[in-house]
Amino acid sequence: MRKNSVKNTRINGEVQRVLAEVIRSEIKDPRIAPMTSVVAVEVAPDLKTCKAWISVLGDENAQSDTLAGLTSAEGYIRSRLARTINLRNTPQVTFIMDQSIAYGVDMSRKIDEVISRESSDAGERAEDVELR
């Protein structure tokens, strides 16, 4: 199976859906933040391993606690995957913290700061021109 085949894309989507459902409604670990989402899933072509990118709304402490909670519940999550999705092999899930949302928010804040600084500088220059 090729990496970007239609079959692999469907498997990635199905595993992502099941992981999101299990994390949201079945895991009762208090370390896992309530605003945890599965951003992307990449199942290897041999169906033995799976990388799941997780996004957590919260501070660094909440992110590290959520990652620790998900890692400790890895066996339960894998068993739920095996029962829900009929695959030849049930993939071993590796959770990776996704920083892209936080990065995007930070970049947007920096762009807004630059725009506001430039508009205030332009306003000061316009006042200087009017005074002359």
PDB file of C-alpha atoms in Angstrom:
ATOM      1  CA  MET A   1       0.000   0.000   0.000  1.00  0.00           C
ATOM      2  CA  ARG A   2       1.420   3.368  -1.008  1.00  0.00           C
ATOM      3  CA  LYS A   3       1.707   6.097   1.575  1.00  0.00           C
ATOM      4  CA  ASN A   4      -0.879   8.426   0.024  1.00  0.00           C
ATOM      5  CA  SER A   5      -3.238   5.831  -1.383  1.00  0.00           C
ATOM      6  CA  VAL A   6      -6.995   6.155  -1.049  1.00  0.00           C
ATOM      7  CA  LYS A   7      -7.078   3.167   1.300  1.00  0.00           C
ATOM      8  CA  ASN A   8      -4.434   4.684   3.588  1.00  0.00           C
ATOM      9  CA  THR A   9      -6.264   8.033   3.608  1.00  0.00           C
ATOM     10  CA  ARG A  10      -9.513   6.327   4.629  1.00  0.00           C
ATOM     11  CA  ILE A  11      -7.751   4.360   7.373  1.00  0.00           C
ATOM     12  CA  ASN A  12      -6.141   7.572   8.675  1.00  0.00           C
ATOM     13  CA  GLY A  13      -9.539   9.272   8.830  1.00  0.00           C
ATOM     14  CA  GLU A  14     -11.219   6.350  10.560  1.00  0.00           C
ATOM     15  CA  VAL A  15      -8.452   5.989  13.144  1.00  0.00           C
ATOM     16  CA  GLN A  16      -8.600   9.752  13.787  1.00  0.00           C
ATOM     17  CA  ARG A  17     -12.367   9.586  14.308  1.00  0.00           C
ATOM     18  CA  VAL A  18     -12.142   6.651  16.720  1.00  0.00           C
ATOM     19  CA  LEU A  19      -9.225   8.183  18.656  1.00  0.00           C
ATOM     20  CA  ALA A  20     -11.134  11.447  19.081  1.00  0.00           C
ATOM     21  CA  GLU A  21     -14.215   9.585  20.316  1.00  0.00           C
ATOM     22  CA  VAL A  22     -12.237   7.450  22.776  1.00  0.00           C
ATOM     23  CA  ILE A  23     -10.313  10.433  24.166  1.00  0.00           C
ATOM     24  CA  ARG A  24     -13.437  12.568  24.460  1.00  0.00           C
ATOM     25  CA  SER A  25     -15.857  10.103  26.006  1.00  0.00           C
ATOM     26  CA  GLU A  26     -14.193   6.950  27.310  1.00  0.00           C
ATOM     27  CA  ILE A  27     -10.946   7.875  29.050  1.00  0.00           C
ATOM     28  CA  LYS A  28     -11.541   9.094  32.596  1.00  0.00           C
ATOM     29  CA  ASP A  29      -7.956  10.114  33.444  1.00  0.00           C
ATOM     30  CA  PRO A  30      -8.017  13.511  35.243  1.00  0.00           C
ATOM     31  CA  ARG A  31      -4.659  14.435  33.663  1.00  0.00           C
ATOM     32  CA  ILE A  32      -6.228  14.634  30.212  1.00  0.00           C
ATOM     33  CA  ALA A  33      -7.512  18.143  29.519  1.00  0.00           C
ATOM     34  CA  PRO A  34     -11.164  18.422  28.456  1.00  0.00           C
ATOM     35  CA  MET A  35     -10.224  20.500  25.392  1.00  0.00           C
ATOM     36  CA  THR A  36      -8.043  17.867  23.743  1.00  0.00           C
ATOM     37  CA  SER A  37      -8.394  17.238  20.029  1.00  0.00           C
ATOM     38  CA  VAL A  38      -6.822  14.878  17.532  1.00  0.00           C
ATOM     39  CA  VAL A  39      -5.424  17.114  14.800  1.00  0.00           C
ATOM     40  CA  ALA A  40      -4.024  14.490  12.427  1.00  0.00           C
ATOM     41  CA  VAL A  41      -3.264  10.781  12.258  1.00  0.00           C
ATOM     42  CA  GLU A  42      -0.735   9.004  10.079  1.00  0.00           C
ATOM     43  CA  VAL A  43      -0.910   5.206   9.979  1.00  0.00           C
ATOM     44  CA  ALA A  44       2.108   3.448   8.505  1.00  0.00           C
ATOM     45  CA  PRO A  45       1.473   1.514   5.288  1.00  0.00           C
ATOM     46  CA  ASP A  46       2.101  -1.798   7.086  1.00  0.00           C
ATOM     47  CA  LEU A  47      -0.548  -0.855   9.733  1.00  0.00           C
ATOM     48  CA  LYS A  48       1.860  -1.551  12.599  1.00  0.00           C
ATOM     49  CA  THR A  49       2.485   1.982  13.851  1.00  0.00           C
ATOM     50  CA  CYS A  50       0.487   5.167  14.031  1.00  0.00           C
ATOM     51  CA  LYS A  51       1.419   8.760  14.839  1.00  0.00           C
ATOM     52  CA  ALA A  52      -1.369  10.879  16.331  1.00  0.00           C
ATOM     53  CA  TRP A  53      -0.887  14.633  16.630  1.00  0.00           C
ATOM     54  CA  ILE A  54      -2.752  15.999  19.651  1.00  0.00           C
ATOM     55  CA  SER A  55      -3.661  19.621  20.358  1.00  0.00           C
ATOM     56  CA  VAL A  56      -4.495  20.784  23.888  1.00  0.00           C
ATOM     57  CA  LEU A  57      -6.064  24.106  24.781  1.00  0.00           C
ATOM     58  CA  GLY A  58      -4.178  25.244  27.870  1.00  0.00           C
ATOM     59  CA  ASP A  59      -0.769  26.009  29.295  1.00  0.00           C
ATOM     60  CA  GLU A  60       2.415  23.928  29.066  1.00  0.00           C
ATOM     61  CA  ASN A  61       1.539  22.047  32.265  1.00  0.00           C
ATOM     62  CA  ALA A  62      -1.851  20.953  30.870  1.00  0.00           C
ATOM     63  CA  GLN A  63      -0.179  19.824  27.642  1.00  0.00           C
ATOM     64  CA  SER A  64       2.464  17.724  29.396  1.00  0.00           C
ATOM     65  CA  ASP A  65      -0.130  16.205  31.770  1.00  0.00           C
ATOM     66  CA  THR A  66      -2.394  15.330  28.845  1.00  0.00           C
ATOM     67  CA  LEU A  67       0.468  13.726  26.938  1.00  0.00           C
ATOM     68  CA  ALA A  68       1.415  11.683  30.028  1.00  0.00           C
ATOM     69  CA  GLY A  69      -2.203  10.604  30.525  1.00  0.00           C
ATOM     70  CA  LEU A  70      -2.604   9.550  26.908  1.00  0.00           C
ATOM     71  CA  THR A  71       0.679   7.650  26.968  1.00  0.00           C
ATOM     72  CA  SER A  72      -0.398   5.731  30.076  1.00  0.00           C
ATOM     73  CA  ALA A  73      -3.775   4.905  28.465  1.00  0.00           C
ATOM     74  CA  GLU A  74      -2.141   3.728  25.242  1.00  0.00           C
ATOM     75  CA  GLY A  75      -3.000   0.060  25.823  1.00  0.00           C
ATOM     76  CA  TYR A  76      -6.675   0.804  26.446  1.00  0.00           C
ATOM     77  CA  ILE A  77      -6.818   3.056  23.385  1.00  0.00           C
ATOM     78  CA  ARG A  78      -5.244   0.355  21.232  1.00  0.00           C
ATOM     79  CA  SER A  79      -7.740  -2.243  22.476  1.00  0.00           C
ATOM     80  CA  ARG A  80     -10.648   0.112  21.658  1.00  0.00           C
ATOM     81  CA  LEU A  81      -9.176   0.627  18.179  1.00  0.00           C
ATOM     82  CA  ALA A  82      -8.976  -3.143  17.700  1.00  0.00           C
ATOM     83  CA  ARG A  83     -12.627  -3.597  18.712  1.00  0.00           C
ATOM     84  CA  THR A  84     -13.935  -0.671  16.663  1.00  0.00           C
ATOM     85  CA  ILE A  85     -11.908  -0.852  13.440  1.00  0.00           C
ATOM     86  CA  ASN A  86     -11.474  -4.161  11.647  1.00  0.00           C
ATOM     87  CA  LEU A  87      -7.850  -4.050  10.508  1.00  0.00           C
ATOM     88  CA  ARG A  88      -5.368  -6.816   9.846  1.00  0.00           C
ATOM     89  CA  ASN A  89      -3.029  -5.293  12.449  1.00  0.00           C
ATOM     90  CA  THR A  90      -3.941  -2.847  15.189  1.00  0.00           C
ATOM     91  CA  PRO A  91      -1.387  -0.033  15.072  1.00  0.00           C
ATOM     92  CA  GLN A  92       0.777   0.935  18.046  1.00  0.00           C
ATOM     93  CA  VAL A  93      -0.214   4.571  18.690  1.00  0.00           C
ATOM     94  CA  THR A  94       2.419   7.231  19.407  1.00  0.00           C
ATOM     95  CA  PHE A  95       1.095  10.584  20.614  1.00  0.00           C
ATOM     96  CA  ILE A  96       2.845  13.766  19.494  1.00  0.00           C
ATOM     97  CA  MET A  97       1.974  17.228  20.814  1.00  0.00           C
ATOM     98  CA  ASP A  98       0.953  19.485  17.929  1.00  0.00           C
ATOM     99  CA  GLN A  99       2.069  23.081  18.399  1.00  0.00           C
ATOM    100  CA  SER A 100       0.727  24.420  15.098  1.00  0.00           C
ATOM    101  CA  ILE A 101      -2.393  26.043  16.577  1.00  0.00           C
ATOM    102  CA  ALA A 102      -0.412  27.815  19.306  1.00  0.00           C
ATOM    103  CA  TYR A 103       2.172  28.827  16.699  1.00  0.00           C
ATOM    104  CA  GLY A 104      -0.557  30.260  14.457  1.00  0.00           C
ATOM    105  CA  VAL A 105      -2.103  32.236  17.324  1.00  0.00           C
ATOM    106  CA  ASP A 106       1.324  33.585  18.303  1.00  0.00           C
ATOM    107  CA  MET A 107       2.128  34.620  14.709  1.00  0.00           C
ATOM    108  CA  SER A 108      -1.259  36.308  14.358  1.00  0.00           C
ATOM    109  CA  ARG A 109      -0.631  38.259  17.578  1.00  0.00           C
ATOM    110  CA  LYS A 110       2.800  39.358  16.294  1.00  0.00           C
ATOM    111  CA  ILE A 111       1.329  40.477  12.962  1.00  0.00           C
ATOM    112  CA  ASP A 112      -1.331  42.498  14.791  1.00  0.00           C
ATOM    113  CA  GLU A 113       1.377  44.142  16.925  1.00  0.00           C
ATOM    114  CA  VAL A 114       3.406  45.106  13.846  1.00  0.00           C
ATOM    115  CA  ILE A 115       0.333  46.503  12.076  1.00  0.00           C
ATOM    116  CA  SER A 116      -0.692  48.568  15.108  1.00  0.00           C
ATOM    117  CA  ARG A 117       2.879  49.834  15.544  1.00  0.00           C
ATOM    118  CA  GLU A 118       3.096  50.824  11.866  1.00  0.00           C
ATOM    119  CA  SER A 119      -0.271  52.582  11.943  1.00  0.00           C
ATOM    120  CA  SER A 120       0.720  54.551  15.061  1.00  0.00           C
ATOM    121  CA  ASP A 121       4.053  55.481  13.414  1.00  0.00           C
ATOM    122  CA  ALA A 122       2.198  56.583  10.267  1.00  0.00           C
ATOM    123  CA  GLY A 123      -0.159  58.679  12.412  1.00  0.00           C
ATOM    124  CA  GLU A 124       2.791  60.389  14.114  1.00  0.00           C
ATOM    125  CA  ARG A 125       4.414  61.107  10.746  1.00  0.00           C
ATOM    126  CA  ALA A 126       1.174  62.619   9.462  1.00  0.00           C
ATOM    127  CA  GLU A 127       0.995  64.898  12.523  1.00  0.00           C
ATOM    128  CA  ASP A 128       4.605  66.012  11.950  1.00  0.00           C
ATOM    129  CA  VAL A 129       3.823  66.887   8.315  1.00  0.00           C
ATOM    130  CA  GLU A 130       0.744  68.906   9.350  1.00  0.00           C
ATOM    131  CA  LEU A 131       2.709  70.878  11.955  1.00  0.00           C
ATOM    132  CA  ARG A 132       5.301  72.033   9.394  1.00  0.00           C
TER     133      ARG A 132
END
